mmCIF file of C-alpha atoms and ligand atoms in Angstrom:
data_model
loop_
_atom_site.group_PDB
_atom_site.id
_atom_site.type_symbol
_atom_site.label_atom_id
_atom_site.label_comp_id
_atom_site.label_asym_id
_atom_site.label_seq_id
_atom_site.Cartn_x
_atom_site.Cartn_y
_atom_site.Cartn_z
ATOM 1 C CA MET A 1 149.745 97.504 76.791
ATOM 2 C CA PRO A 2 151.356 99.975 74.421
ATOM 3 C CA VAL A 3 149.225 102.893 73.390
ATOM 4 C CA LEU A 4 150.353 104.140 70.044
ATOM 5 C CA CYS A 5 149.666 107.231 68.076
ATOM 6 C CA ASP A 6 148.139 109.243 70.907
ATOM 7 C CA ALA A 7 148.634 112.764 69.651
ATOM 8 C CA SER A 8 150.919 114.856 71.831
ATOM 9 C CA PRO A 9 149.698 118.401 72.550
ATOM 10 C CA SER A 10 152.018 119.806 69.919
ATOM 11 C CA ARG A 11 150.752 117.343 67.323
ATOM 12 C CA ARG A 12 147.148 118.000 68.256
ATOM 13 C CA GLN A 13 147.791 121.675 67.739
ATOM 14 C CA VAL A 14 149.277 120.996 64.334
ATOM 15 C CA LEU A 15 146.312 118.829 63.414
ATOM 16 C CA ARG A 16 143.857 121.500 64.518
ATOM 17 C CA LEU A 17 145.629 124.167 62.507
ATOM 18 C CA ALA A 18 145.786 121.904 59.509
ATOM 19 C CA ALA A 19 142.131 120.888 59.755
ATOM 20 C CA GLY A 20 141.057 124.310 58.552
ATOM 21 C CA ALA A 21 143.456 124.120 55.666
ATOM 22 C CA SER A 22 142.184 120.699 54.644
ATOM 23 C CA LEU A 23 138.596 121.929 54.561
ATOM 24 C CA MET A 24 139.666 124.709 52.244
ATOM 25 C CA LEU A 25 141.537 122.239 50.086
ATOM 26 C CA LEU A 26 138.498 119.990 49.954
ATOM 27 C CA ALA A 27 136.196 122.833 49.001
ATOM 28 C CA GLY A 28 138.694 123.916 46.343
ATOM 29 C CA GLY A 29 138.700 120.403 44.933
ATOM 30 C CA MET A 30 134.943 120.056 44.943
ATOM 31 C CA PHE A 31 134.010 123.286 43.306
ATOM 32 C CA ARG A 32 136.651 123.551 40.640
ATOM 33 C CA PRO A 33 134.493 123.334 37.526
ATOM 34 C CA GLY A 34 135.302 121.560 34.314
ATOM 35 C CA GLN A 35 138.253 119.622 35.605
ATOM 36 C CA ALA A 36 138.125 115.894 35.029
ATOM 37 C CA ARG A 37 139.801 113.892 37.763
ATOM 38 C CA ALA A 38 140.832 110.319 37.292
ATOM 39 C CA ALA A 39 139.754 108.166 40.230
ATOM 40 C CA THR A 40 143.101 107.202 41.691
ATOM 41 C CA PHE A 41 141.799 104.934 44.416
ATOM 42 C CA ALA A 42 138.892 102.600 43.768
ATOM 43 C CA ALA A 43 136.933 101.333 46.758
ATOM 44 C CA PRO A 44 136.727 97.545 46.508
ATOM 45 C CA PRO A 45 133.192 96.174 46.821
ATOM 46 C CA LEU A 46 132.079 94.757 50.150
ATOM 47 C CA PRO A 47 133.283 91.127 50.322
ATOM 48 C CA TYR A 48 129.744 90.005 51.320
ATOM 49 C CA ALA A 49 126.118 91.132 51.195
ATOM 50 C CA GLU A 50 125.097 94.091 53.371
ATOM 51 C CA ASN A 51 123.035 91.795 55.604
ATOM 52 C CA ALA A 52 125.738 89.122 55.943
ATOM 53 C CA LEU A 53 126.907 90.340 59.356
ATOM 54 C CA GLU A 54 123.460 90.267 60.976
ATOM 55 C CA PRO A 55 122.431 90.045 63.722
ATOM 56 C CA VAL A 56 125.682 91.456 65.144
ATOM 57 C CA ILE A 57 125.881 94.336 62.629
ATOM 58 C CA SER A 58 122.682 95.243 60.792
ATOM 59 C CA ALA A 59 122.367 95.714 57.043
ATOM 60 C CA LYS A 60 121.420 99.314 57.795
ATOM 61 C CA THR A 61 124.696 99.962 59.618
ATOM 62 C CA VAL A 62 126.740 98.220 56.916
ATOM 63 C CA GLY A 63 124.829 100.167 54.250
ATOM 64 C CA PHE A 64 125.739 103.521 55.785
ATOM 65 C CA HIS A 65 129.178 102.501 57.001
ATOM 66 C CA TYR A 66 130.261 101.133 53.627
ATOM 67 C CA GLY A 67 128.057 103.118 51.232
ATOM 68 C CA LYS A 68 128.503 106.537 52.858
ATOM 69 C CA HIS A 69 131.525 106.503 55.161
ATOM 70 C CA THR A 70 133.897 104.136 53.366
ATOM 71 C CA ILE A 71 133.057 105.407 49.892
ATOM 72 C CA GLY A 72 133.223 108.978 51.233
ATOM 73 C CA TYR A 73 136.796 108.498 52.450
ATOM 74 C CA PHE A 74 137.789 107.149 49.023
ATOM 75 C CA ASP A 75 136.083 110.055 47.240
ATOM 76 C CA ASN A 76 137.771 112.621 49.476
ATOM 77 C CA ALA A 77 141.168 110.928 49.178
ATOM 78 C CA ASN A 78 140.828 110.999 45.398
ATOM 79 C CA LYS A 79 140.041 114.718 45.447
ATOM 80 C CA LEU A 80 142.799 115.574 47.906
ATOM 81 C CA VAL A 81 145.604 113.554 46.313
ATOM 82 C CA ALA A 82 145.262 115.288 42.965
ATOM 83 C CA ASP A 83 147.764 118.104 42.600
ATOM 84 C CA THR A 84 150.029 116.664 45.302
ATOM 85 C CA PRO A 85 153.355 114.912 44.667
ATOM 86 C CA LEU A 86 151.698 111.700 45.919
ATOM 87 C CA ALA A 87 149.193 111.515 43.041
ATOM 88 C CA GLY A 88 149.479 108.153 41.314
ATOM 89 C CA GLN A 89 151.010 106.361 44.284
ATOM 90 C CA PRO A 90 149.331 103.375 45.971
ATOM 91 C CA LEU A 91 146.905 104.150 48.828
ATOM 92 C CA GLU A 92 149.167 102.683 51.499
ATOM 93 C CA LYS A 93 152.147 104.777 50.423
ATOM 94 C CA VAL A 94 149.986 107.888 50.146
ATOM 95 C CA PHE A 95 148.704 107.769 53.714
ATOM 96 C CA LEU A 96 152.068 106.808 55.189
ATOM 97 C CA GLU A 97 153.795 109.690 53.388
ATOM 98 C CA ALA A 98 150.971 112.171 54.020
ATOM 99 C CA ALA A 99 151.155 111.298 57.745
ATOM 100 C CA LYS A 100 154.580 112.947 57.844
ATOM 101 C CA ASP A 101 153.452 116.228 56.309
ATOM 102 C CA PRO A 102 151.154 118.513 58.369
ATOM 103 C CA LYS A 103 150.121 120.247 55.144
ATOM 104 C CA LEU A 104 148.621 116.955 53.929
ATOM 105 C CA VAL A 105 146.625 116.136 57.057
ATOM 106 C CA GLY A 106 143.307 116.076 55.175
ATOM 107 C CA LEU A 107 144.724 113.651 52.627
ATOM 108 C CA PHE A 108 146.265 111.549 55.391
ATOM 109 C CA ARG A 109 142.974 111.278 57.259
ATOM 110 C CA ASN A 110 140.915 110.277 54.243
ATOM 111 C CA ALA A 111 143.490 107.949 52.664
ATOM 112 C CA ALA A 112 144.213 106.221 55.991
ATOM 113 C CA GLN A 113 140.496 105.877 56.696
ATOM 114 C CA ALA A 114 139.976 104.392 53.226
ATOM 115 C CA TRP A 115 142.727 101.834 53.922
ATOM 116 C CA ASN A 116 141.547 101.133 57.480
ATOM 117 C CA HIS A 117 137.985 100.493 56.341
ATOM 118 C CA VAL A 118 138.891 98.025 53.586
ATOM 119 C CA PHE A 119 140.981 96.218 56.203
ATOM 120 C CA TYR A 120 138.074 96.262 58.674
ATOM 121 C CA TRP A 121 135.541 94.874 56.170
ATOM 122 C CA ASN A 122 137.898 92.089 55.133
ATOM 123 C CA GLY A 123 138.490 91.178 58.764
ATOM 124 C CA LEU A 124 134.816 90.355 59.315
ATOM 125 C CA THR A 125 132.894 87.373 58.011
ATOM 126 C CA ALA A 126 129.559 85.675 58.545
ATOM 127 C CA GLY A 127 130.084 82.685 60.800
ATOM 128 C CA GLY A 128 133.408 84.064 62.017
ATOM 129 C CA GLY A 129 134.799 84.103 65.528
ATOM 130 C CA GLY A 130 135.849 80.813 67.025
ATOM 131 C CA ALA A 131 139.539 80.088 67.233
ATOM 132 C CA PRO A 132 142.394 80.571 64.787
ATOM 133 C CA SER A 133 144.644 77.694 63.796
ATOM 134 C CA GLY A 134 148.162 77.049 62.565
ATOM 135 C CA LYS A 135 150.887 79.664 62.752
ATOM 136 C CA LEU A 136 148.536 82.398 63.943
ATOM 137 C CA ALA A 137 147.237 80.267 66.827
ATOM 138 C CA LYS A 138 150.821 79.528 67.822
ATOM 139 C CA ALA A 139 151.816 83.214 67.658
ATOM 140 C CA ILE A 140 148.798 84.158 69.804
ATOM 141 C CA GLU A 141 149.748 81.460 72.307
ATOM 142 C CA THR A 142 153.367 82.646 72.454
ATOM 143 C CA SER A 143 152.556 86.356 72.598
ATOM 144 C CA PHE A 144 149.469 86.441 74.826
ATOM 145 C CA GLY A 145 149.432 83.049 76.537
ATOM 146 C CA GLY A 146 146.285 82.006 74.678
ATOM 147 C CA LEU A 147 143.296 83.188 72.691
ATOM 148 C CA GLU A 148 141.335 84.364 75.714
ATOM 149 C CA PRO A 149 143.958 86.882 76.906
ATOM 150 C CA CYS A 150 144.280 88.080 73.291
ATOM 151 C CA GLN A 151 140.516 88.649 73.041
ATOM 152 C CA LYS A 152 140.565 90.340 76.449
ATOM 153 C CA ALA A 153 143.318 92.705 75.276
ATOM 154 C CA LEU A 154 141.342 93.520 72.117
ATOM 155 C CA THR A 155 138.192 94.161 74.152
ATOM 156 C CA GLU A 156 140.023 96.395 76.622
ATOM 157 C CA ALA A 157 141.676 98.400 73.856
ATOM 158 C CA ALA A 158 138.376 98.776 71.979
ATOM 159 C CA LEU A 159 136.593 100.001 75.095
ATOM 160 C CA ALA A 160 139.439 102.195 76.335
ATOM 161 C CA GLN A 161 139.822 104.104 73.069
ATOM 162 C CA PHE A 162 138.422 107.508 74.015
ATOM 163 C CA GLY A 163 136.309 108.820 71.162
ATOM 164 C CA SER A 164 136.820 107.720 67.575
ATOM 165 C CA GLY A 165 139.438 105.158 66.678
ATOM 166 C CA TRP A 166 140.463 101.572 66.204
ATOM 167 C CA ALA A 167 141.734 98.545 68.169
ATOM 168 C CA TRP A 168 144.260 96.431 66.287
ATOM 169 C CA LEU A 169 145.944 93.057 66.531
ATOM 170 C CA VAL A 170 149.460 93.681 65.213
ATOM 171 C CA ALA A 171 152.801 91.941 64.720
ATOM 172 C CA ASP A 172 156.109 93.636 65.375
ATOM 173 C CA PRO A 173 159.084 93.056 63.029
ATOM 174 C CA ALA A 174 160.233 90.141 65.220
ATOM 175 C CA GLY A 175 156.831 88.454 64.823
ATOM 176 C CA LYS A 176 155.595 89.161 68.354
ATOM 177 C CA LEU A 177 151.892 89.956 68.457
ATOM 178 C CA SER A 178 150.284 92.691 70.525
ATOM 179 C CA VAL A 179 147.159 94.815 70.696
ATOM 180 C CA VAL A 180 147.273 98.564 70.135
ATOM 181 C CA LYS A 181 144.652 101.251 69.815
ATOM 182 C CA THR A 182 144.809 104.298 67.585
ATOM 183 C CA GLY A 183 142.751 107.481 67.508
ATOM 184 C CA ASN A 184 140.822 108.810 64.518
ATOM 185 C CA ALA A 185 142.544 107.689 61.292
ATOM 186 C CA ASP A 186 145.879 106.570 62.732
ATOM 187 C CA ASN A 187 147.265 103.211 61.655
ATOM 188 C CA PRO A 188 149.929 101.045 63.375
ATOM 189 C CA MET A 189 151.991 100.964 60.151
ATOM 190 C CA GLN A 190 152.965 104.533 61.021
ATOM 191 C CA GLU A 191 154.826 102.962 63.964
ATOM 192 C CA GLY A 192 156.367 100.131 61.940
ATOM 193 C CA LEU A 193 153.857 97.506 63.086
ATOM 194 C CA LYS A 194 152.045 95.081 60.784
ATOM 195 C CA PRO A 195 148.245 95.082 61.173
ATOM 196 C CA LEU A 196 146.671 91.617 61.350
ATOM 197 C CA TRP A 197 143.090 92.529 62.284
ATOM 198 C CA VAL A 198 141.108 95.571 63.386
ATOM 199 C CA ILE A 199 137.830 96.645 64.948
ATOM 200 C CA ASP A 200 136.378 100.056 64.142
ATOM 201 C CA VAL A 201 135.151 101.796 67.284
ATOM 202 C CA TRP A 202 134.022 105.047 65.665
ATOM 203 C CA GLU A 203 130.412 105.567 66.748
ATOM 204 C CA HIS A 204 129.228 105.204 63.135
ATOM 205 C CA ALA A 205 130.316 101.535 63.327
ATOM 206 C CA TYR A 206 127.781 100.642 66.023
ATOM 207 C CA TYR A 207 125.512 103.504 67.029
ATOM 208 C CA LEU A 208 122.485 102.574 64.879
ATOM 209 C CA ASP A 209 122.503 99.066 66.362
ATOM 210 C CA TYR A 210 123.847 99.549 69.887
ATOM 211 C CA GLN A 211 123.657 103.310 70.612
ATOM 212 C CA ASN A 212 126.134 103.879 73.472
ATOM 213 C CA ARG A 213 126.687 100.157 74.156
ATOM 214 C CA ARG A 214 130.069 99.825 72.473
ATOM 215 C CA ALA A 215 130.865 96.816 74.683
ATOM 216 C CA ASP A 216 127.989 94.799 73.169
ATOM 217 C CA TYR A 217 129.174 95.563 69.641
ATOM 218 C CA VAL A 218 132.756 94.578 70.479
ATOM 219 C CA LYS A 219 131.625 91.352 72.164
ATOM 220 C CA GLY A 220 129.459 90.385 69.185
ATOM 221 C CA VAL A 221 132.230 91.060 66.690
ATOM 222 C CA LEU A 222 134.843 89.120 68.659
ATOM 223 C CA GLU A 223 132.541 86.162 69.270
ATOM 224 C CA LYS A 224 130.827 85.888 65.883
ATOM 225 C CA LEU A 225 132.508 87.884 63.122
ATOM 226 C CA VAL A 226 136.312 87.767 63.397
ATOM 227 C CA ASN A 227 137.790 86.438 60.172
ATOM 228 C CA TRP A 228 140.819 84.604 61.557
ATOM 229 C CA ASP A 229 141.798 83.412 58.073
ATOM 230 C CA PHE A 230 142.271 87.056 57.081
ATOM 231 C CA ALA A 231 144.435 87.710 60.157
ATOM 232 C CA ALA A 232 146.470 84.563 59.425
ATOM 233 C CA LYS A 233 147.044 85.689 55.838
ATOM 234 C CA ASN A 234 148.283 89.053 57.086
ATOM 235 C CA LEU A 235 150.689 87.366 59.491
ATOM 236 C CA GLY A 236 152.081 85.493 56.468
HETATM 237 MN MN1 MN B 301 134.251 103.461 60.226
#
């Protein structure tokens, strides 16, 4: 199973150095008085009610995870993109470009997290799970040998991600599907892969409901909440 986006020591060092700079940037953006900032990125509303994912994910978790975390990433991305050459560009372009520039690591993290979270929310639905159909079902069969091995790969990636991150179902440019995990804000598009579906395994995604039992959260999501129609649409 490919493991993408694991930071090499040199990259980790760069990220650590840049983290301080991004905090300064953020503080500069927050406390600059009298300067009106147009909201470049607007967080789309949740595609369902906060309690729609119960009992797998509680309304309380969705309330914090969407209302505080997701909105927070959008707010920070809006502050950090101003006064950069990427201001005015679409969210996806902003995080992919910012990923290449260590000076923009704070913007990358917040813009990528904003994108990742919208993708995550859209990939869940009440009464989800079950089995996909059509072209997606065929691609899963060809690439994994069936839905069960695909779900097993997603579970393993979600549980093996050390610390904060994501487990993704992706398609490569040839249309072959695979599962990858990324740390923190990283997104498979940085590696030229097309995301089809994702599960957030940051602790904020499950800790209120499951504490340290990440496996129970992952199992519930895969069995009851996966929006296969969303994944199929992304496959195209
Ligand atoms: Mn999250």
